[in-house]
PDB file of N, CA and C in Angstrom:
ATOM      1  N   ALA A 143      14.437   4.722  74.302  1.00 68.00           N
ATOM      2  CA  ALA A 143      15.113   5.076  73.017  1.00 68.00           C
ATOM      3  C   ALA A 143      15.259   6.436  72.915  1.00 68.00           C
ATOM      4  N   ALA A 144      16.228   7.155  72.241  1.00 83.00           N
ATOM      5  CA  ALA A 144      16.546   8.407  72.109  1.00 83.00           C
ATOM      6  C   ALA A 144      16.230   8.478  70.396  1.00 83.00           C
ATOM      7  N   ASP A 145      15.893   9.686  70.135  1.00 86.00           N
ATOM      8  CA  ASP A 145      15.850  10.183  68.645  1.00 86.00           C
ATOM      9  C   ASP A 145      16.705  11.424  68.336  1.00 86.00           C
ATOM     10  N   LEU A 146      16.960  11.800  67.278  1.00 88.00           N
ATOM     11  CA  LEU A 146      18.044  12.676  66.999  1.00 88.00           C
ATOM     12  C   LEU A 146      17.230  13.717  66.026  1.00 88.00           C
ATOM     13  N   ALA A 147      17.275  14.992  66.125  1.00 91.00           N
ATOM     14  CA  ALA A 147      16.937  15.899  65.190  1.00 91.00           C
ATOM     15  C   ALA A 147      18.046  16.641  64.706  1.00 91.00           C
ATOM     16  N   ILE A 148      18.305  16.915  63.061  1.00 92.00           N
ATOM     17  CA  ILE A 148      19.475  17.612  62.839  1.00 92.00           C
ATOM     18  C   ILE A 148      18.728  18.621  61.985  1.00 92.00           C
ATOM     19  N   GLY A 149      19.162  19.963  62.086  1.00 94.00           N
ATOM     20  CA  GLY A 149      18.947  21.074  61.281  1.00 94.00           C
ATOM     21  C   GLY A 149      19.702  21.157  60.079  1.00 94.00           C
ATOM     22  N   ILE A 150      19.274  21.365  58.931  1.00 93.00           N
ATOM     23  CA  ILE A 150      20.104  21.495  57.564  1.00 93.00           C
ATOM     24  C   ILE A 150      19.575  22.724  57.158  1.00 93.00           C
ATOM     25  N   PRO A 151      19.865  24.000  57.704  1.00 95.00           N
ATOM     26  CA  PRO A 151      19.307  25.256  57.311  1.00 95.00           C
ATOM     27  C   PRO A 151      19.676  25.534  55.940  1.00 95.00           C
ATOM     28  N   GLY A 152      20.938  25.010  55.186  1.00 95.00           N
ATOM     29  CA  GLY A 152      21.339  25.335  54.136  1.00 95.00           C
ATOM     30  C   GLY A 152      20.810  24.523  52.890  1.00 95.00           C
ATOM     31  N   LYS A 153      19.862  23.691  53.244  1.00 92.00           N
ATOM     32  CA  LYS A 153      19.403  22.630  52.173  1.00 92.00           C
ATOM     33  C   LYS A 153      18.711  23.433  51.076  1.00 92.00           C
ATOM     34  N   ASP A 154      18.831  23.193  50.042  1.00 92.00           N
ATOM     35  CA  ASP A 154      18.413  23.849  48.453  1.00 92.00           C
ATOM     36  C   ASP A 154      17.388  22.714  48.015  1.00 92.00           C
ATOM     37  N   PHE A 155      16.326  23.310  47.575  1.00 87.00           N
ATOM     38  CA  PHE A 155      15.222  22.584  47.042  1.00 87.00           C
ATOM     39  C   PHE A 155      14.944  23.013  45.387  1.00 87.00           C
ATOM     40  N   PHE A 156      14.691  21.835  44.713  1.00 84.00           N
ATOM     41  CA  PHE A 156      14.395  22.372  43.126  1.00 84.00           C
ATOM     42  C   PHE A 156      13.012  21.940  42.764  1.00 84.00           C
ATOM     43  N   GLN A 157      12.225  22.878  41.941  1.00 81.00           N
ATOM     44  CA  GLN A 157      10.921  22.432  41.478  1.00 81.00           C
ATOM     45  C   GLN A 157      10.704  22.535  39.998  1.00 81.00           C
ATOM     46  N   CYS A 158      10.460  21.478  39.178  1.00 80.00           N
ATOM     47  CA  CYS A 158      10.163  21.587  37.914  1.00 80.00           C
ATOM     48  C   CYS A 158       9.035  22.329  37.410  1.00 80.00           C
ATOM     49  N   LEU A 159       9.007  23.127  36.438  1.00 79.00           N
ATOM     50  CA  LEU A 159       7.993  23.787  35.947  1.00 79.00           C
ATOM     51  C   LEU A 159       7.598  23.220  34.593  1.00 79.00           C
ATOM     52  N   SER A 160       6.575  23.267  34.327  1.00 76.00           N
ATOM     53  CA  SER A 160       5.951  22.723  33.033  1.00 76.00           C
ATOM     54  C   SER A 160       6.861  21.554  32.334  1.00 76.00           C
ATOM     55  N   GLY A 161       6.713  20.457  32.937  1.00 76.00           N
ATOM     56  CA  GLY A 161       7.306  19.476  32.168  1.00 76.00           C
ATOM     57  C   GLY A 161       8.978  19.548  32.314  1.00 76.00           C
ATOM     58  N   CYS A 162       9.402  20.109  33.381  1.00 77.00           N
ATOM     59  CA  CYS A 162      10.662  20.393  33.758  1.00 77.00           C
ATOM     60  C   CYS A 162      11.556  21.138  32.737  1.00 77.00           C
ATOM     61  N   GLU A 163      10.810  22.025  31.989  1.00 79.00           N
ATOM     62  CA  GLU A 163      11.509  22.958  30.944  1.00 79.00           C
ATOM     63  C   GLU A 163      12.135  24.012  31.738  1.00 79.00           C
ATOM     64  N   GLY A 164      11.340  24.463  32.840  1.00 79.00           N
ATOM     65  CA  GLY A 164      12.219  25.538  33.814  1.00 79.00           C
ATOM     66  C   GLY A 164      12.375  24.748  35.250  1.00 79.00           C
ATOM     67  N   VAL A 165      13.161  25.377  35.887  1.00 85.00           N
ATOM     68  CA  VAL A 165      13.263  25.041  37.468  1.00 85.00           C
ATOM     69  C   VAL A 165      13.182  26.147  38.259  1.00 85.00           C
ATOM     70  N   ASN A 166      12.346  26.014  39.375  1.00 86.00           N
ATOM     71  CA  ASN A 166      12.453  26.746  40.533  1.00 86.00           C
ATOM     72  C   ASN A 166      13.586  26.558  41.444  1.00 86.00           C
ATOM     73  N   THR A 167      14.231  27.590  42.006  1.00 89.00           N
ATOM     74  CA  THR A 167      15.378  27.138  42.911  1.00 89.00           C
ATOM     75  C   THR A 167      14.916  27.695  44.507  1.00 89.00           C
ATOM     76  N   PHE A 168      14.921  26.987  45.416  1.00 91.00           N
ATOM     77  CA  PHE A 168      14.767  27.506  46.725  1.00 91.00           C
ATOM     78  C   PHE A 168      16.223  27.341  47.415  1.00 91.00           C
ATOM     79  N   ALA A 169      17.038  28.426  47.419  1.00 94.00           N
ATOM     80  CA  ALA A 169      18.139  28.268  47.968  1.00 94.00           C
ATOM     81  C   ALA A 169      18.210  28.575  49.239  1.00 94.00           C
ATOM     82  N   ASP A 170      18.678  27.648  50.159  1.00 95.00           N
ATOM     83  CA  ASP A 170      18.841  27.611  51.613  1.00 95.00           C
ATOM     84  C   ASP A 170      17.460  27.730  52.233  1.00 95.00           C
ATOM     85  N   ALA A 171      16.494  27.067  51.630  1.00 92.00           N
ATOM     86  CA  ALA A 171      15.101  26.977  52.329  1.00 92.00           C
ATOM     87  C   ALA A 171      15.190  26.151  53.700  1.00 92.00           C
ATOM     88  N   GLY A 172      15.999  25.257  53.764  1.00 92.00           N
ATOM     89  CA  GLY A 172      16.340  24.473  54.919  1.00 92.00           C
ATOM     90  C   GLY A 172      15.285  23.275  55.149  1.00 92.00           C
ATOM     91  N   ALA A 173      15.812  22.535  56.009  1.00 90.00           N
ATOM     92  CA  ALA A 173      15.147  21.029  56.348  1.00 90.00           C
ATOM     93  C   ALA A 173      15.468  20.693  57.705  1.00 90.00           C
ATOM     94  N   VAL A 174      14.806  19.567  58.231  1.00 89.00           N
ATOM     95  CA  VAL A 174      15.117  19.104  59.513  1.00 89.00           C
ATOM     96  C   VAL A 174      15.300  17.575  59.195  1.00 89.00           C
ATOM     97  N   ARG A 175      16.317  16.741  59.460  1.00 86.00           N
ATOM     98  CA  ARG A 175      16.234  15.105  59.458  1.00 86.00           C
ATOM     99  C   ARG A 175      15.983  14.554  60.849  1.00 86.00           C
ATOM    100  N   VAL A 176      14.926  13.981  61.076  1.00 85.00           N
ATOM    101  CA  VAL A 176      14.883  13.293  62.254  1.00 85.00           C
ATOM    102  C   VAL A 176      15.146  11.861  62.008  1.00 85.00           C
ATOM    103  N   ILE A 177      15.964  11.490  62.978  1.00 84.00           N
ATOM    104  CA  ILE A 177      16.434  10.007  62.914  1.00 84.00           C
ATOM    105  C   ILE A 177      15.926   9.308  64.261  1.00 84.00           C
ATOM    106  N   TYR A 178      15.124   8.343  64.031  1.00 81.00           N
ATOM    107  CA  TYR A 178      14.614   7.691  65.301  1.00 81.00           C
ATOM    108  C   TYR A 178      15.264   6.534  65.780  1.00 81.00           C
ATOM    109  N   GLY A 179      15.181   6.627  67.069  1.00 81.00           N
ATOM    110  CA  GLY A 179      16.129   5.463  67.917  1.00 81.00           C
ATOM    111  C   GLY A 179      15.257   4.106  68.243  1.00 81.00           C
ATOM    112  N   GLY A 180      15.864   3.070  68.234  1.00 77.00           N
ATOM    113  CA  GLY A 180      15.176   1.926  68.741  1.00 77.00           C
ATOM    114  C   GLY A 180      16.209   1.303  69.892  1.00 77.00           C
ATOM    115  N   SER A 181      15.786   0.019  70.317  1.00 78.00           N
ATOM    116  CA  SER A 181      16.606  -0.808  71.201  1.00 78.00           C
ATOM    117  C   SER A 181      17.905  -0.990  70.989  1.00 78.00           C
ATOM    118  N   SER A 182      18.332  -0.802  69.507  1.00 78.00           N
ATOM    119  CA  SER A 182      19.620  -1.289  69.310  1.00 78.00           C
ATOM    120  C   SER A 182      20.442   0.351  68.900  1.00 78.00           C
ATOM    121  N   GLY A 183      19.707   1.385  69.225  1.00 80.00           N
ATOM    122  CA  GLY A 183      20.220   2.639  68.765  1.00 80.00           C
ATOM    123  C   GLY A 183      19.717   3.329  67.688  1.00 80.00           C
ATOM    124  N   LEU A 184      20.211   4.355  67.057  1.00 80.00           N
ATOM    125  CA  LEU A 184      19.798   5.139  66.052  1.00 80.00           C
ATOM    126  C   LEU A 184      19.855   4.242  64.669  1.00 80.00           C
ATOM    127  N   SER A 185      18.909   4.491  63.744  1.00 70.00           N
ATOM    128  CA  SER A 185      18.975   3.908  62.546  1.00 70.00           C
ATOM    129  C   SER A 185      18.521   4.776  61.392  1.00 70.00           C
ATOM    130  N   VAL A 186      19.268   4.620  60.242  1.00 66.00           N
ATOM    131  CA  VAL A 186      18.970   5.513  58.975  1.00 66.00           C
ATOM    132  C   VAL A 186      18.535   4.567  57.857  1.00 66.00           C
ATOM    133  N   ASP A 187      18.591   3.351  58.189  1.00 60.00           N
ATOM    134  CA  ASP A 187      18.262   2.205  57.229  1.00 60.00           C
ATOM    135  C   ASP A 187      16.761   2.352  56.878  1.00 60.00           C
ATOM    136  N   ASN A 188      16.645   2.817  55.661  1.00 54.00           N
ATOM    137  CA  ASN A 188      15.320   3.282  55.111  1.00 54.00           C
ATOM    138  C   ASN A 188      14.417   2.027  54.705  1.00 54.00           C
ATOM    139  N   ARG A 189      15.265   0.959  54.684  1.00 51.00           N
ATOM    140  CA  ARG A 189      14.459  -0.325  54.308  1.00 51.00           C
ATOM    141  C   ARG A 189      13.564  -0.686  55.281  1.00 51.00           C
ATOM    142  N   LEU A 190      13.988  -0.195  56.550  1.00 48.00           N
ATOM    143  CA  LEU A 190      13.114  -0.393  57.939  1.00 48.00           C
ATOM    144  C   LEU A 190      11.971   0.654  57.994  1.00 48.00           C
ATOM    145  N   LEU A 191      11.750   1.432  57.342  1.00 47.00           N
ATOM    146  CA  LEU A 191      10.886   2.418  57.271  1.00 47.00           C
ATOM    147  C   LEU A 191       9.380   1.879  57.467  1.00 47.00           C
ATOM    148  N   ASN A 192       8.789   2.461  58.568  1.00 46.00           N
ATOM    149  CA  ASN A 192       7.452   2.107  59.063  1.00 46.00           C
ATOM    150  C   ASN A 192       6.693   3.172  59.270  1.00 46.00           C
ATOM    151  N   ALA A 193       5.645   3.012  60.088  1.00 46.00           N
ATOM    152  CA  ALA A 193       4.782   4.371  60.333  1.00 46.00           C
ATOM    153  C   ALA A 193       5.468   5.536  60.988  1.00 46.00           C
ATOM    154  N   VAL A 194       6.358   5.244  61.790  1.00 49.00           N
ATOM    155  CA  VAL A 194       7.157   6.266  62.280  1.00 49.00           C
ATOM    156  C   VAL A 194       8.470   6.466  61.747  1.00 49.00           C
ATOM    157  N   GLY A 195       8.866   5.306  61.071  1.00 54.00           N
ATOM    158  CA  GLY A 195      10.074   5.277  60.363  1.00 54.00           C
ATOM    159  C   GLY A 195      11.405   5.672  61.302  1.00 54.00           C
ATOM    160  N   PRO A 196      12.705   5.038  60.645  1.00 60.00           N
ATOM    161  CA  PRO A 196      13.898   5.371  61.167  1.00 60.00           C
ATOM    162  C   PRO A 196      14.320   6.827  61.032  1.00 60.00           C
ATOM    163  N   SER A 197      14.049   7.340  59.711  1.00 75.00           N
ATOM    164  CA  SER A 197      14.451   8.553  59.402  1.00 75.00           C
ATOM    165  C   SER A 197      13.400   9.190  58.574  1.00 75.00           C
ATOM    166  N   GLN A 198      13.274  10.609  58.825  1.00 79.00           N
ATOM    167  CA  GLN A 198      12.232  11.363  58.153  1.00 79.00           C
ATOM    168  C   GLN A 198      12.876  12.890  57.786  1.00 79.00           C
ATOM    169  N   LEU A 199      12.518  13.373  56.748  1.00 82.00           N
ATOM    170  CA  LEU A 199      12.943  14.725  56.143  1.00 82.00           C
ATOM    171  C   LEU A 199      11.733  15.586  56.431  1.00 82.00           C
ATOM    172  N   TRP A 200      11.832  16.628  57.180  1.00 85.00           N
ATOM    173  CA  TRP A 200      10.860  17.807  57.564  1.00 85.00           C
ATOM    174  C   TRP A 200      11.334  18.957  56.646  1.00 85.00           C
ATOM    175  N   THR A 201      10.088  19.559  56.003  1.00 86.00           N
ATOM    176  CA  THR A 201      10.549  20.728  55.354  1.00 86.00           C
ATOM    177  C   THR A 201       9.162  21.685  55.364  1.00 86.00           C
ATOM    178  N   GLN A 202       9.285  22.740  55.027  1.00 84.00           N
ATOM    179  CA  GLN A 202       8.141  23.677  54.824  1.00 84.00           C
ATOM    180  C   GLN A 202       7.476  23.524  53.439  1.00 84.00           C
ATOM    181  N   ASP A 203       6.295  22.785  53.591  1.00 66.00           N
ATOM    182  CA  ASP A 203       5.417  22.789  52.287  1.00 66.00           C
ATOM    183  C   ASP A 203       6.010  22.411  51.201  1.00 66.00           C
ATOM    184  N   ALA A 204       6.846  21.192  51.183  1.00 49.00           N
ATOM    185  CA  ALA A 204       7.691  20.861  49.963  1.00 49.00           C
ATOM    186  C   ALA A 204       6.774  20.561  48.670  1.00 49.00           C
ATOM    187  N   PRO A 205       7.191  21.352  47.479  1.00 47.00           N
ATOM    188  CA  PRO A 205       6.392  21.260  46.374  1.00 47.00           C
ATOM    189  C   PRO A 205       6.685  19.791  45.719  1.00 47.00           C
ATOM    190  N   SER A 206       5.953  19.422  44.889  1.00 45.00           N
ATOM    191  CA  SER A 206       5.824  17.950  44.378  1.00 45.00           C
ATOM    192  C   SER A 206       7.213  17.677  43.587  1.00 45.00           C
ATOM    193  N   GLY A 207       7.819  18.907  43.056  1.00 44.00           N
ATOM    194  CA  GLY A 207       9.140  18.611  42.310  1.00 44.00           C
ATOM    195  C   GLY A 207      10.306  18.409  43.203  1.00 44.00           C
ATOM    196  N   THR A 208      10.092  18.188  44.536  1.00 46.00           N
ATOM    197  CA  THR A 208      11.252  17.806  45.253  1.00 46.00           C
ATOM    198  C   THR A 208      11.271  16.352  45.162  1.00 46.00           C
ATOM    199  N   GLY A 209      10.591  15.529  44.757  1.00 44.00           N
ATOM    200  CA  GLY A 209      10.450  14.096  44.634  1.00 44.00           C
ATOM    201  C   GLY A 209       9.640  13.472  45.714  1.00 44.00           C
ATOM    202  N   GLY A 210       8.657  14.323  46.242  1.00 45.00           N
ATOM    203  CA  GLY A 210       7.802  13.693  47.254  1.00 45.00           C
ATOM    204  C   GLY A 210       8.261  13.127  48.513  1.00 45.00           C
ATOM    205  N   ILE A 211       9.344  13.691  48.802  1.00 53.00           N
ATOM    206  CA  ILE A 211      10.299  13.031  49.941  1.00 53.00           C
ATOM    207  C   ILE A 211       9.831  13.881  51.486  1.00 53.00           C
ATOM    208  N   GLY A 212       9.610  13.275  52.391  1.00 65.00           N
ATOM    209  CA  GLY A 212       9.553  13.725  53.581  1.00 65.00           C
ATOM    210  C   GLY A 212       7.933  14.224  54.113  1.00 65.00           C
ATOM    211  N   PHE A 213       8.148  15.053  54.913  1.00 73.00           N
ATOM    212  CA  PHE A 213       7.005  15.524  55.648  1.00 73.00           C
ATOM    213  C   PHE A 213       6.992  17.016  55.674  1.00 73.00           C
ATOM    214  N   THR A 214       5.730  17.614  55.670  1.00 74.00           N
ATOM    215  CA  THR A 214       5.784  19.172  55.766  1.00 74.00           C
ATOM    216  C   THR A 214       5.189  19.636  56.831  1.00 74.00           C
ATOM    217  N   VAL A 215       5.634  20.839  57.266  1.00 80.00           N
ATOM    218  CA  VAL A 215       5.076  21.696  58.220  1.00 80.00           C
ATOM    219  C   VAL A 215       4.132  22.956  57.451  1.00 80.00           C
ATOM    220  N   PRO A 216       3.436  23.599  58.276  1.00 78.00           N
ATOM    221  CA  PRO A 216       2.803  24.872  57.643  1.00 78.00           C
ATOM    222  C   PRO A 216       3.770  25.879  57.192  1.00 78.00           C
ATOM    223  N   GLY A 217       3.358  26.501  56.100  1.00 79.00           N
ATOM    224  CA  GLY A 217       4.181  27.308  55.537  1.00 79.00           C
ATOM    225  C   GLY A 217       4.650  26.848  54.029  1.00 79.00           C
ATOM    226  N   GLN A 218       5.431  27.539  53.387  1.00 83.00           N
ATOM    227  CA  GLN A 218       6.005  27.381  51.944  1.00 83.00           C
ATOM    228  C   GLN A 218       7.415  27.248  51.823  1.00 83.00           C
ATOM    229  N   LEU A 219       8.068  26.762  50.869  1.00 85.00           N
ATOM    230  CA  LEU A 219       9.486  26.908  50.599  1.00 85.00           C
ATOM    231  C   LEU A 219       9.675  28.207  50.038  1.00 85.00           C
ATOM    232  N   GLU A 220      10.707  28.763  50.835  1.00 90.00           N
ATOM    233  CA  GLU A 220      11.192  30.089  50.356  1.00 90.00           C
ATOM    234  C   GLU A 220      12.646  30.081  50.266  1.00 90.00           C
ATOM    235  N   SER A 221      13.470  30.799  49.423  1.00 94.00           N
ATOM    236  CA  SER A 221      14.773  30.921  49.599  1.00 94.00           C
ATOM    237  C   SER A 221      15.145  31.819  50.614  1.00 94.00           C
ATOM    238  N   GLY A 222      16.297  31.332  51.230  1.00 95.00           N
ATOM    239  CA  GLY A 222      16.662  32.153  52.561  1.00 95.00           C
ATOM    240  C   GLY A 222      16.023  31.729  53.816  1.00 95.00           C
ATOM    241  N   ASP A 223      14.992  31.086  53.825  1.00 94.00           N
ATOM    242  CA  ASP A 223      14.260  30.696  55.140  1.00 94.00           C
ATOM    243  C   ASP A 223      15.044  30.091  56.148  1.00 94.00           C
ATOM    244  N   ARG A 224      15.952  29.199  55.774  1.00 95.00           N
ATOM    245  CA  ARG A 224      16.779  28.566  56.702  1.00 95.00           C
ATOM    246  C   ARG A 224      16.110  27.589  57.696  1.00 95.00           C
ATOM    247  N   PHE A 225      15.027  26.983  57.201  1.00 93.00           N
ATOM    248  CA  PHE A 225      14.294  26.300  58.231  1.00 93.00           C
ATOM    249  C   PHE A 225      15.076  25.149  58.755  1.00 93.00           C
ATOM    250  N   GLY A 226      15.201  25.151  60.073  1.00 93.00           N
ATOM    251  CA  GLY A 226      15.882  23.991  60.754  1.00 93.00           C
ATOM    252  C   GLY A 226      17.114  24.575  61.477  1.00 93.00           C
ATOM    253  N   SER A 227      17.238  26.000  61.381  1.00 95.00           N
ATOM    254  CA  SER A 227      18.161  26.694  61.913  1.00 95.00           C
ATOM    255  C   SER A 227      18.178  26.906  63.422  1.00 95.00           C
ATOM    256  N   ALA A 228      17.050  26.676  63.898  1.00 93.00           N
ATOM    257  CA  ALA A 228      16.497  26.955  65.457  1.00 93.00           C
ATOM    258  C   ALA A 228      16.866  25.430  66.050  1.00 93.00           C
ATOM    259  N   VAL A 229      17.020  24.355  65.519  1.00 90.00           N
ATOM    260  CA  VAL A 229      17.424  23.017  66.173  1.00 90.00           C
ATOM    261  C   VAL A 229      18.847  23.034  66.787  1.00 90.00           C
ATOM    262  N   TYR A 230      18.698  22.697  68.062  1.00 78.00           N
ATOM    263  CA  TYR A 230      19.870  22.737  68.960  1.00 78.00           C
ATOM    264  C   TYR A 230      20.289  21.431  69.456  1.00 78.00           C
TER     265      TYR A 230
END
């Protein structure tokens, strides 16, 4: 089975501050979406999510304000990082 990694260097993230009275914006922080393949091909049906899952969103140190989605790699969200731009 083949997997697919998709770079999303223009992905923006938002973080709520003190009860969401303010918001931090991380423009173009970037992300990578990984879609895992199985015997029937690629799947993005998150109802099938398991330990490896059919689809994961990877970011740099996503703050809790992003909704707790995905997985993180070392670093932190910063505007203009364009994480994922080196995925070919």
